[in-house]
């Protein structure tokens, strides 16, 4: 849905220009809507508020989005396009896996992290609207599939633990990211980057390969546990 | 708030009976409210619906809860009392830490896990109501403090990694539990127990002590990584 403005396919000058123009209007409506949701809440924002803020006629909205809910689905779609592009980059390089893991978490929380109200709006809509929840489930399933592929690459390279199915690790990673966003959005402070970094630090050790089960060290050994 | 019915302090027969009776009514109102929130949503449930379901006079409600919001705060309070009791048990035993970690996660998700609608209701109220969010922040801070104490005990015993502050590990653990509940509540299937088990499996390896940094094994070594 949003890949039009990310990678416009220009075939001839006129359709190209028309397509770019359409992408620009769509993007303007999308950004205006997200700003308004953040300021006034999803429920209290009307389509007219959005078209006024984007400086287009009211009817124009429906050329781009069948309903206000579809703005939220477009947000999820945008996140999926991003996820896909990160995973495509991963296939073409031999950079170490932890770096990609960090990139994935940082980039996937970049956009929601702009504003805690946006995160609350998305969660609220998911929690309170059955149609949004059903639409989002499809996106969630695609997101899960993409992250599972990502984990599988790491497992194939021997850079992620291999004793759990890729899907299980992907599920834990995604729940960790959602949980971090959720808790952060309830506070709305500037802690998101730190929260993600710490979560990744813990998670990385949890998903990295190891020779055997975790040793249970004694109190005497504990003094040597610093700085790993 | 709810510890009255969990550990009634019986001094004389009459105040004891009166107190038990009050605790029973409070519990009945609480359970009726949660059931109604789950069935009809928080917003669409009135105080009268709750008192009808609990079979008490409407005015009685306000002897126990200053407002409908306070049912949600009581839910959080109940969870905190549970958390406290788990941590107190931990102090008195030398059982291995992973077992307590599992108990903590299982018991803390037991009550919310009864019904995905309850989880959605709690999250919705947190996300949409500033007074609830502010009340919950106090509960969250107490929950964070309790889990941090729990982690500290594990670190002191050398059963948890010591290179991160207890508060950081507690934060990741709680975000993991909240994220798992959130994602599960959007689906509402029977996957909660499995999701929690997998999250713990990953998290346990992430927070257990280790001699040094995670080794990055080569493709050739990968074959030996199964079954750790």
CSV table of C-alpha atoms in Angstrom, one decimal:
chain,number,residue,atom,x,y,z
A,1,UNK,CA,0.0,0.0,0.0
A,2,UNK,CA,2.8,2.5,0.9
A,3,UNK,CA,5.5,1.0,-1.3
A,4,UNK,CA,4.3,3.4,-4.1
A,5,UNK,CA,6.1,6.3,-2.5
A,6,UNK,CA,9.0,4.3,-1.4
A,7,UNK,CA,9.8,2.8,-4.8
A,8,UNK,CA,7.8,4.5,-7.5
A,9,UNK,CA,7.9,2.5,-10.7
A,10,UNK,CA,8.3,5.2,-13.5
A,11,UNK,CA,7.3,3.8,-16.9
A,12,UNK,CA,6.5,6.9,-18.8
A,13,UNK,CA,6.6,10.6,-17.8
A,14,UNK,CA,2.9,11.3,-17.4
A,15,UNK,CA,1.8,8.2,-15.5
A,16,UNK,CA,5.0,8.5,-13.4
A,17,UNK,CA,4.1,12.1,-12.5
A,18,UNK,CA,0.5,11.2,-11.8
A,19,UNK,CA,1.6,8.3,-9.6
A,20,UNK,CA,4.1,10.5,-7.7
A,21,UNK,CA,1.4,13.0,-7.2
A,22,UNK,CA,-1.0,10.4,-5.9
A,23,UNK,CA,1.7,9.0,-3.6
A,24,UNK,CA,2.3,12.5,-2.2
A,25,UNK,CA,-1.3,13.1,-1.5
A,26,UNK,CA,-1.6,9.6,0.2
A,27,UNK,CA,1.4,10.3,2.3
A,28,UNK,CA,0.1,13.7,3.3
A,29,UNK,CA,-3.3,12.2,4.4
A,30,UNK,CA,-1.5,9.5,6.2
A,31,UNK,CA,0.9,11.8,8.1
A,32,UNK,CA,-1.9,14.3,8.9
A,33,UNK,CA,-4.1,11.5,10.2
A,34,UNK,CA,-1.3,10.1,12.5
A,35,UNK,CA,-0.6,13.6,13.8
A,36,UNK,CA,-4.3,14.2,14.6
A,37,UNK,CA,-4.8,10.7,16.2
A,38,UNK,CA,-1.8,11.5,18.4
A,39,UNK,CA,-3.2,14.9,19.4
A,40,UNK,CA,-6.9,14.2,19.7
A,41,UNK,CA,-7.2,10.4,19.7
A,42,UNK,CA,-8.4,8.1,17.0
A,43,UNK,CA,-12.1,8.3,17.9
A,44,UNK,CA,-12.2,12.1,18.1
A,45,UNK,CA,-10.6,12.6,14.7
A,46,UNK,CA,-12.9,12.9,11.7
A,47,UNK,CA,-12.1,12.3,8.1
A,48,UNK,CA,-12.8,16.0,7.6
A,49,UNK,CA,-10.2,16.9,10.2
A,50,UNK,CA,-7.7,14.8,8.2
A,51,UNK,CA,-8.6,16.3,4.8
A,52,UNK,CA,-8.5,19.8,6.3
A,53,UNK,CA,-5.1,19.2,7.8
A,54,UNK,CA,-3.8,17.7,4.5
A,55,UNK,CA,-5.4,20.5,2.6
A,56,UNK,CA,-7.4,18.4,0.2
A,57,UNK,CA,-11.2,18.0,-0.5
A,58,UNK,CA,-13.0,15.7,1.9
A,59,UNK,CA,-14.1,13.2,-0.8
A,60,UNK,CA,-10.4,12.8,-1.8
A,61,UNK,CA,-9.8,10.8,1.4
A,62,UNK,CA,-11.8,7.9,0.1
A,63,UNK,CA,-9.8,7.7,-3.1
A,64,UNK,CA,-6.9,6.6,-0.9
A,65,UNK,CA,-8.3,5.0,2.1
A,66,UNK,CA,-11.7,3.1,2.3
A,67,UNK,CA,-12.0,4.2,6.0
A,68,UNK,CA,-10.2,5.8,8.9
A,69,UNK,CA,-9.3,2.3,10.1
A,70,UNK,CA,-7.3,1.9,7.0
A,71,UNK,CA,-4.9,4.5,8.1
A,72,UNK,CA,-3.9,2.2,10.9
A,73,UNK,CA,-3.7,-0.8,8.6
A,74,UNK,CA,-1.5,1.4,6.3
A,75,UNK,CA,0.8,2.0,9.3
A,76,UNK,CA,1.1,-1.7,9.9
A,77,UNK,CA,1.7,-2.2,6.1
A,78,UNK,CA,4.5,0.5,6.2
A,79,UNK,CA,6.1,-1.4,9.1
A,80,UNK,CA,5.9,-4.7,7.1
A,81,UNK,CA,7.5,-3.1,4.0
A,82,UNK,CA,10.4,-1.9,6.3
A,83,UNK,CA,10.7,-5.3,7.8
A,84,UNK,CA,10.9,-6.9,4.4
A,85,UNK,CA,13.6,-4.5,3.3
A,86,UNK,CA,15.7,-5.1,6.4
A,87,UNK,CA,15.5,-8.9,5.8
A,88,UNK,CA,16.4,-8.5,2.1
A,89,UNK,CA,19.5,-6.6,3.1
A,90,UNK,CA,20.4,-9.3,5.5
A,91,UNK,CA,20.5,-11.9,2.8
A,92,UNK,CA,23.1,-10.0,0.8
A,93,UNK,CA,25.7,-9.5,3.5
A,94,UNK,CA,27.9,-11.5,5.9
A,95,UNK,CA,27.8,-8.8,8.7
A,96,UNK,CA,27.3,-10.3,12.1
A,97,UNK,CA,23.8,-11.2,13.2
A,98,UNK,CA,23.6,-9.2,16.4
A,99,UNK,CA,24.0,-6.0,14.4
A,100,UNK,CA,21.0,-6.9,12.2
A,101,UNK,CA,19.0,-7.8,15.3
A,102,UNK,CA,19.7,-4.4,16.7
A,103,UNK,CA,18.9,-2.7,13.4
A,104,UNK,CA,15.7,-4.7,13.2
A,105,UNK,CA,14.5,-3.6,16.6
A,106,UNK,CA,15.6,0.0,16.3
A,107,UNK,CA,14.1,0.5,12.9
A,108,UNK,CA,10.9,-1.3,13.7
A,109,UNK,CA,10.4,1.0,16.7
A,110,UNK,CA,11.6,4.2,15.0
A,111,UNK,CA,8.2,5.1,13.5
A,112,UNK,CA,6.0,4.1,16.5
A,113,UNK,CA,8.6,5.7,18.8
A,114,UNK,CA,8.0,9.1,17.4
A,115,UNK,CA,5.0,9.5,19.6
A,116,UNK,CA,3.6,7.4,22.4
A,117,UNK,CA,0.1,8.6,21.5
A,118,UNK,CA,0.4,6.8,18.1
A,119,UNK,CA,1.3,3.6,19.9
A,120,UNK,CA,-1.6,4.0,22.2
A,121,UNK,CA,-3.9,4.8,19.3
A,122,UNK,CA,-2.8,1.7,17.4
A,123,UNK,CA,-3.1,-0.5,20.5
A,124,UNK,CA,-6.5,1.0,21.4
A,125,UNK,CA,-7.9,0.4,17.9
A,126,UNK,CA,-6.6,-3.1,18.0
A,127,UNK,CA,-8.1,-3.8,21.4
A,128,UNK,CA,-11.4,-2.1,20.9
A,129,UNK,CA,-12.3,-2.6,17.2
A,130,UNK,CA,-13.0,-6.2,16.0
A,131,UNK,CA,-12.6,-5.2,12.3
A,132,UNK,CA,-9.2,-3.5,13.0
A,133,UNK,CA,-8.1,-6.5,15.0
A,134,UNK,CA,-9.0,-8.9,12.2
A,135,UNK,CA,-7.2,-6.7,9.6
A,136,UNK,CA,-4.2,-6.5,11.9
A,137,UNK,CA,-4.1,-10.3,12.4
A,138,UNK,CA,-3.3,-10.7,8.7
A,139,UNK,CA,-0.5,-8.1,9.1
A,140,UNK,CA,0.6,-9.8,12.3
A,141,UNK,CA,0.8,-13.2,10.5
A,142,UNK,CA,2.9,-11.6,7.8
A,143,UNK,CA,5.1,-9.9,10.3
A,144,UNK,CA,5.6,-13.2,12.2
A,145,UNK,CA,6.5,-15.0,8.9
A,146,UNK,CA,9.1,-12.4,8.0
A,147,UNK,CA,10.7,-12.4,11.5
A,148,UNK,CA,10.7,-16.2,11.4
A,149,UNK,CA,12.6,-16.1,8.1
A,150,UNK,CA,15.0,-13.6,9.7
A,151,UNK,CA,15.6,-16.0,12.6
A,152,UNK,CA,16.0,-18.9,10.3
A,153,UNK,CA,18.8,-17.2,8.4
A,154,UNK,CA,20.6,-16.6,11.8
A,155,UNK,CA,20.0,-20.3,12.7
A,156,UNK,CA,21.3,-21.5,9.3
A,157,UNK,CA,24.4,-19.4,9.8
A,158,UNK,CA,24.9,-20.8,13.3
A,159,UNK,CA,24.5,-17.4,14.9
A,160,UNK,CA,21.3,-18.1,16.7
A,161,UNK,CA,20.4,-21.0,19.0
A,162,UNK,CA,19.1,-24.0,17.1
A,163,UNK,CA,17.3,-25.9,19.8
A,164,UNK,CA,14.1,-23.9,19.4
A,165,UNK,CA,12.0,-23.5,16.2
A,166,UNK,CA,12.6,-20.2,14.3
A,167,UNK,CA,8.9,-19.4,14.8
A,168,UNK,CA,9.2,-19.6,18.6
A,169,UNK,CA,12.2,-17.3,18.7
A,170,UNK,CA,10.4,-14.9,16.3
A,171,UNK,CA,7.3,-14.9,18.6
A,172,UNK,CA,9.4,-14.1,21.7
A,173,UNK,CA,11.2,-11.3,19.8
A,174,UNK,CA,8.0,-9.8,18.6
A,175,UNK,CA,6.3,-10.0,22.0
A,176,UNK,CA,9.4,-8.4,23.5
A,177,UNK,CA,9.2,-5.5,21.1
A,178,UNK,CA,5.4,-5.1,21.5
A,179,UNK,CA,5.7,-5.3,25.3
A,180,UNK,CA,8.5,-2.7,25.3
A,181,UNK,CA,6.4,-0.4,23.2
A,182,UNK,CA,3.3,-1.0,25.3
A,183,UNK,CA,5.0,-0.3,28.7
A,184,UNK,CA,6.9,2.7,27.2
A,185,UNK,CA,3.6,4.1,25.7
A,186,UNK,CA,2.0,4.1,29.1
A,187,UNK,CA,4.7,6.3,30.4
A,188,UNK,CA,5.5,8.3,27.2
A,189,UNK,CA,8.9,9.3,28.4
A,190,UNK,CA,12.2,9.3,26.5
A,191,UNK,CA,13.1,5.8,27.7
A,192,UNK,CA,12.2,3.8,24.5
A,193,UNK,CA,15.7,3.6,23.0
A,194,UNK,CA,17.2,2.5,26.4
A,195,UNK,CA,14.4,0.0,27.0
A,196,UNK,CA,14.9,-1.5,23.5
A,197,UNK,CA,18.7,-1.7,24.0
A,198,UNK,CA,18.4,-3.5,27.4
A,199,UNK,CA,15.7,-5.8,26.0
A,200,UNK,CA,18.0,-6.7,23.1
A,201,UNK,CA,21.0,-7.2,25.4
A,202,UNK,CA,19.0,-9.7,27.5
A,203,UNK,CA,17.3,-11.3,24.4
A,204,UNK,CA,20.6,-11.6,22.5
A,205,UNK,CA,22.1,-13.7,25.2
A,206,UNK,CA,18.9,-15.7,25.3
A,207,UNK,CA,18.9,-16.6,21.6
A,208,UNK,CA,22.6,-16.9,20.9
A,209,UNK,CA,24.1,-20.4,20.6
A,210,UNK,CA,25.8,-22.0,23.5
A,211,UNK,CA,27.7,-25.2,23.9
A,212,UNK,CA,25.5,-26.6,26.6
A,213,UNK,CA,22.9,-25.7,29.2
A,214,UNK,CA,23.4,-22.6,31.4
A,215,UNK,CA,25.7,-23.5,34.3
A,216,UNK,CA,24.3,-22.7,37.7
A,217,UNK,CA,27.2,-21.0,39.4
A,218,UNK,CA,27.7,-21.0,43.2
A,219,UNK,CA,27.8,-17.9,45.5
A,220,UNK,CA,31.6,-18.2,45.5
A,221,UNK,CA,31.8,-18.1,41.7
A,222,UNK,CA,29.4,-15.2,41.5
A,223,UNK,CA,32.1,-12.6,42.0
A,224,UNK,CA,33.5,-13.4,38.6
A,225,UNK,CA,30.2,-12.9,36.8
A,226,UNK,CA,30.7,-9.1,36.2
A,227,UNK,CA,31.4,-7.7,32.8
A,228,UNK,CA,30.4,-10.5,30.6
B,1,UNK,CA,-6.9,-3.4,49.3
B,2,UNK,CA,-7.7,-7.1,48.7
B,3,UNK,CA,-5.5,-8.6,51.3
B,4,UNK,CA,-8.4,-8.4,53.7
B,5,UNK,CA,-9.9,-11.5,52.2
B,6,UNK,CA,-6.6,-13.2,51.6
B,7,UNK,CA,-5.4,-12.9,55.2
B,8,UNK,CA,-8.3,-11.7,57.5
B,9,UNK,CA,-7.0,-10.6,60.8
B,10,UNK,CA,-9.5,-12.0,63.3
B,11,UNK,CA,-9.2,-10.2,66.7
B,12,UNK,CA,-12.7,-10.8,68.1
B,13,UNK,CA,-15.6,-12.8,66.8
B,14,UNK,CA,-17.9,-10.0,65.8
B,15,UNK,CA,-15.4,-7.7,64.0
B,16,UNK,CA,-14.0,-10.8,62.4
B,17,UNK,CA,-17.4,-11.8,61.1
B,18,UNK,CA,-18.1,-8.3,59.9
B,19,UNK,CA,-14.8,-8.1,58.2
B,20,UNK,CA,-15.3,-11.5,56.5
B,21,UNK,CA,-18.7,-10.4,55.3
B,22,UNK,CA,-17.3,-7.1,53.9
B,23,UNK,CA,-14.5,-9.0,52.2
B,24,UNK,CA,-17.1,-11.4,50.6
B,25,UNK,CA,-19.2,-8.5,49.3
B,26,UNK,CA,-16.2,-6.7,48.0
B,27,UNK,CA,-15.0,-9.9,46.2
B,28,UNK,CA,-18.5,-10.5,44.8
B,29,UNK,CA,-18.6,-7.0,43.4
B,30,UNK,CA,-15.1,-7.4,42.0
B,31,UNK,CA,-15.7,-10.7,40.3
B,32,UNK,CA,-19.1,-9.5,38.9
B,33,UNK,CA,-17.5,-6.4,37.5
B,34,UNK,CA,-14.7,-8.3,35.8
B,35,UNK,CA,-17.2,-10.7,34.3
B,36,UNK,CA,-19.3,-7.9,33.0
B,37,UNK,CA,-16.2,-6.0,31.6
B,38,UNK,CA,-15.2,-9.1,29.8
B,39,UNK,CA,-18.7,-9.6,28.3
B,40,UNK,CA,-19.8,-6.1,27.5
B,41,UNK,CA,-16.6,-4.0,27.8
B,42,UNK,CA,-15.6,-1.6,30.5
B,43,UNK,CA,-17.3,1.5,29.0
B,44,UNK,CA,-20.7,-0.3,28.5
B,45,UNK,CA,-20.8,-1.7,32.0
B,46,UNK,CA,-22.6,0.5,34.6
B,47,UNK,CA,-22.2,0.4,38.4
B,48,UNK,CA,-25.9,-0.7,38.5
B,49,UNK,CA,-25.1,-3.7,36.2
B,50,UNK,CA,-22.4,-4.6,38.6
B,51,UNK,CA,-24.5,-4.3,41.8
B,52,UNK,CA,-27.4,-6.3,40.1
B,53,UNK,CA,-25.0,-9.1,39.1
B,54,UNK,CA,-23.5,-9.1,42.6
B,55,UNK,CA,-27.1,-9.0,44.1
B,56,UNK,CA,-26.4,-5.9,46.4
B,57,UNK,CA,-28.0,-2.5,46.5
B,58,UNK,CA,-26.6,0.1,44.0
B,59,UNK,CA,-25.3,2.4,46.8
B,60,UNK,CA,-23.3,-0.5,48.3
B,61,UNK,CA,-20.8,-0.3,45.5
B,62,UNK,CA,-19.4,3.0,46.7
B,63,UNK,CA,-18.7,1.6,50.2
B,64,UNK,CA,-16.2,-0.7,48.5
B,65,UNK,CA,-15.0,1.2,45.4
B,66,UNK,CA,-14.9,4.9,44.9
B,67,UNK,CA,-15.5,4.4,41.2
B,68,UNK,CA,-15.6,1.8,38.4
B,69,UNK,CA,-12.0,2.6,37.6
B,70,UNK,CA,-11.1,1.4,41.1
B,71,UNK,CA,-12.1,-2.2,40.1
B,72,UNK,CA,-9.2,-2.1,37.6
B,73,UNK,CA,-6.8,-0.7,40.2
B,74,UNK,CA,-8.0,-3.5,42.6
B,75,UNK,CA,-7.1,-6.0,39.9
B,76,UNK,CA,-3.6,-4.6,39.8
B,77,UNK,CA,-3.5,-4.5,43.6
B,78,UNK,CA,-4.5,-8.2,43.7
B,79,UNK,CA,-1.6,-9.0,41.3
B,80,UNK,CA,0.8,-7.1,43.5
B,81,UNK,CA,-0.3,-9.0,46.6
B,82,UNK,CA,0.3,-12.2,44.7
B,83,UNK,CA,3.7,-11.0,43.5
B,84,UNK,CA,4.7,-10.1,47.1
B,85,UNK,CA,3.7,-13.5,48.4
B,86,UNK,CA,5.7,-15.3,45.7
B,87,UNK,CA,8.8,-13.2,46.6
B,88,UNK,CA,8.3,-13.9,50.3
B,89,UNK,CA,8.2,-17.6,49.6
B,90,UNK,CA,11.4,-17.3,47.7
B,91,UNK,CA,13.3,-15.8,50.6
B,92,UNK,CA,12.6,-18.9,52.8
B,93,UNK,CA,13.8,-21.6,50.4
B,94,UNK,CA,16.9,-22.7,48.6
B,95,UNK,CA,14.9,-24.2,45.6
B,96,UNK,CA,16.5,-23.4,42.3
B,97,UNK,CA,15.8,-20.0,40.8
B,98,UNK,CA,14.5,-21.1,37.4
B,99,UNK,CA,11.6,-22.8,39.2
B,100,UNK,CA,10.6,-19.5,40.9
B,101,UNK,CA,10.9,-17.6,37.7
B,102,UNK,CA,8.5,-20.0,36.1
B,103,UNK,CA,6.2,-19.8,39.1
B,104,UNK,CA,6.3,-16.0,39.0
B,105,UNK,CA,5.4,-15.9,35.3
B,106,UNK,CA,2.7,-18.6,35.5
B,107,UNK,CA,1.0,-17.2,38.6
B,108,UNK,CA,1.2,-13.6,37.4
B,109,UNK,CA,-0.6,-14.5,34.2
B,110,UNK,CA,-3.0,-16.9,35.8
B,111,UNK,CA,-5.7,-14.3,36.6
B,112,UNK,CA,-5.4,-12.2,33.5
B,113,UNK,CA,-5.2,-15.4,31.5
B,114,UNK,CA,-8.7,-16.4,32.5
B,115,UNK,CA,-10.2,-14.2,29.8
B,116,UNK,CA,-8.5,-12.3,27.0
B,117,UNK,CA,-11.3,-9.7,27.3
B,118,UNK,CA,-10.1,-8.8,30.8
B,119,UNK,CA,-6.6,-8.2,29.5
B,120,UNK,CA,-8.0,-6.1,26.7
B,121,UNK,CA,-10.2,-4.2,29.2
B,122,UNK,CA,-7.2,-3.5,31.5
B,123,UNK,CA,-5.1,-2.4,28.6
B,124,UNK,CA,-7.8,-0.3,27.1
B,125,UNK,CA,-8.5,1.5,30.4
B,126,UNK,CA,-4.8,2.1,30.8
B,127,UNK,CA,-4.4,3.4,27.3
B,128,UNK,CA,-7.5,5.6,27.1
B,129,UNK,CA,-8.0,6.9,30.6
B,130,UNK,CA,-5.4,9.3,32.1
B,131,UNK,CA,-6.6,8.8,35.7
B,132,UNK,CA,-6.4,5.0,35.3
B,133,UNK,CA,-3.0,5.3,33.7
B,134,UNK,CA,-1.8,7.5,36.6
B,135,UNK,CA,-3.2,5.2,39.2
B,136,UNK,CA,-1.6,2.2,37.4
B,137,UNK,CA,1.7,4.0,37.2
B,138,UNK,CA,1.9,3.8,41.0
B,139,UNK,CA,1.1,0.1,40.8
B,140,UNK,CA,3.6,-0.4,38.0
B,141,UNK,CA,6.3,1.2,40.1
B,142,UNK,CA,5.5,-1.1,43.0
B,143,UNK,CA,5.5,-4.1,40.7
B,144,UNK,CA,8.8,-3.0,39.2
B,145,UNK,CA,10.3,-2.7,42.7
B,146,UNK,CA,9.1,-6.1,43.7
B,147,UNK,CA,10.4,-7.9,40.6
B,148,UNK,CA,13.7,-6.0,41.0
B,149,UNK,CA,14.0,-7.4,44.5
B,150,UNK,CA,13.2,-10.9,43.1
B,151,UNK,CA,16.0,-10.5,40.5
B,152,UNK,CA,18.4,-9.1,43.2
B,153,UNK,CA,17.9,-12.3,45.2
B,154,UNK,CA,18.8,-14.4,42.2
B,155,UNK,CA,21.9,-12.2,41.5
B,156,UNK,CA,23.0,-12.5,45.2
B,157,UNK,CA,22.7,-16.3,44.9
B,158,UNK,CA,24.7,-16.3,41.7
B,159,UNK,CA,21.8,-17.8,39.8
B,160,UNK,CA,21.2,-14.7,37.6
B,161,UNK,CA,23.6,-12.8,35.5
B,162,UNK,CA,25.3,-10.0,37.4
B,163,UNK,CA,26.5,-7.8,34.6
B,164,UNK,CA,23.1,-5.9,34.3
B,165,UNK,CA,21.4,-4.0,37.1
B,166,UNK,CA,18.5,-5.9,38.8
B,167,UNK,CA,16.1,-3.2,37.6
B,168,UNK,CA,17.1,-3.7,34.0
B,169,UNK,CA,16.4,-7.4,34.1
B,170,UNK,CA,13.2,-6.8,36.0
B,171,UNK,CA,12.1,-4.3,33.3
B,172,UNK,CA,12.8,-6.8,30.5
B,173,UNK,CA,11.0,-9.6,32.4
B,174,UNK,CA,7.9,-7.4,32.9
B,175,UNK,CA,7.9,-6.1,29.4
B,176,UNK,CA,8.1,-9.7,28.2
B,177,UNK,CA,5.1,-10.7,30.3
B,178,UNK,CA,3.1,-7.7,29.2
B,179,UNK,CA,4.0,-8.2,25.6
B,180,UNK,CA,3.0,-11.9,25.8
B,181,UNK,CA,-0.3,-11.0,27.4
B,182,UNK,CA,-0.9,-8.2,24.8
B,183,UNK,CA,-0.2,-10.3,21.8
B,184,UNK,CA,-2.2,-13.3,23.2
B,185,UNK,CA,-5.2,-11.0,24.1
B,186,UNK,CA,-5.4,-9.8,20.5
B,187,UNK,CA,-5.9,-13.4,19.4
B,188,UNK,CA,-7.7,-14.8,22.5
B,189,UNK,CA,-6.8,-18.4,21.7
B,190,UNK,CA,-5.5,-21.0,24.1
B,191,UNK,CA,-1.9,-20.2,23.4
B,192,UNK,CA,-1.0,-18.2,26.6
B,193,UNK,CA,0.6,-21.1,28.5
B,194,UNK,CA,2.7,-22.1,25.6
B,195,UNK,CA,3.7,-18.5,24.8
B,196,UNK,CA,4.8,-17.9,28.4
B,197,UNK,CA,6.7,-21.2,28.5
B,198,UNK,CA,8.6,-20.3,25.3
B,199,UNK,CA,9.3,-16.7,26.4
B,200,UNK,CA,10.7,-18.0,29.7
B,201,UNK,CA,12.8,-20.6,28.0
B,202,UNK,CA,14.4,-17.8,25.9
B,203,UNK,CA,14.5,-15.3,28.7
B,204,UNK,CA,16.0,-17.8,31.2
B,205,UNK,CA,19.0,-18.4,28.9
B,206,UNK,CA,19.2,-14.6,28.5
B,207,UNK,CA,19.4,-13.9,32.2
B,208,UNK,CA,21.3,-16.9,33.5
B,209,UNK,CA,25.0,-16.4,34.3
B,210,UNK,CA,27.7,-17.3,31.9
B,211,UNK,CA,31.4,-17.4,32.0
B,212,UNK,CA,32.0,-14.9,29.2
B,213,UNK,CA,30.4,-13.3,26.2
B,214,UNK,CA,28.3,-15.4,23.8
B,215,UNK,CA,30.5,-17.1,21.3
B,216,UNK,CA,29.7,-16.6,17.7
B,217,UNK,CA,30.1,-20.0,16.2
B,218,UNK,CA,31.0,-20.8,12.6
B,219,UNK,CA,28.8,-22.6,10.1
B,220,UNK,CA,31.0,-25.7,10.7
B,221,UNK,CA,30.2,-25.6,14.4
B,222,UNK,CA,26.5,-25.1,13.9
B,223,UNK,CA,25.8,-28.8,13.6
B,224,UNK,CA,26.6,-29.3,17.2
B,225,UNK,CA,24.3,-26.6,18.4
B,226,UNK,CA,21.2,-28.8,18.6
B,227,UNK,CA,19.7,-29.8,22.0
B,228,UNK,CA,21.4,-27.3,24.3
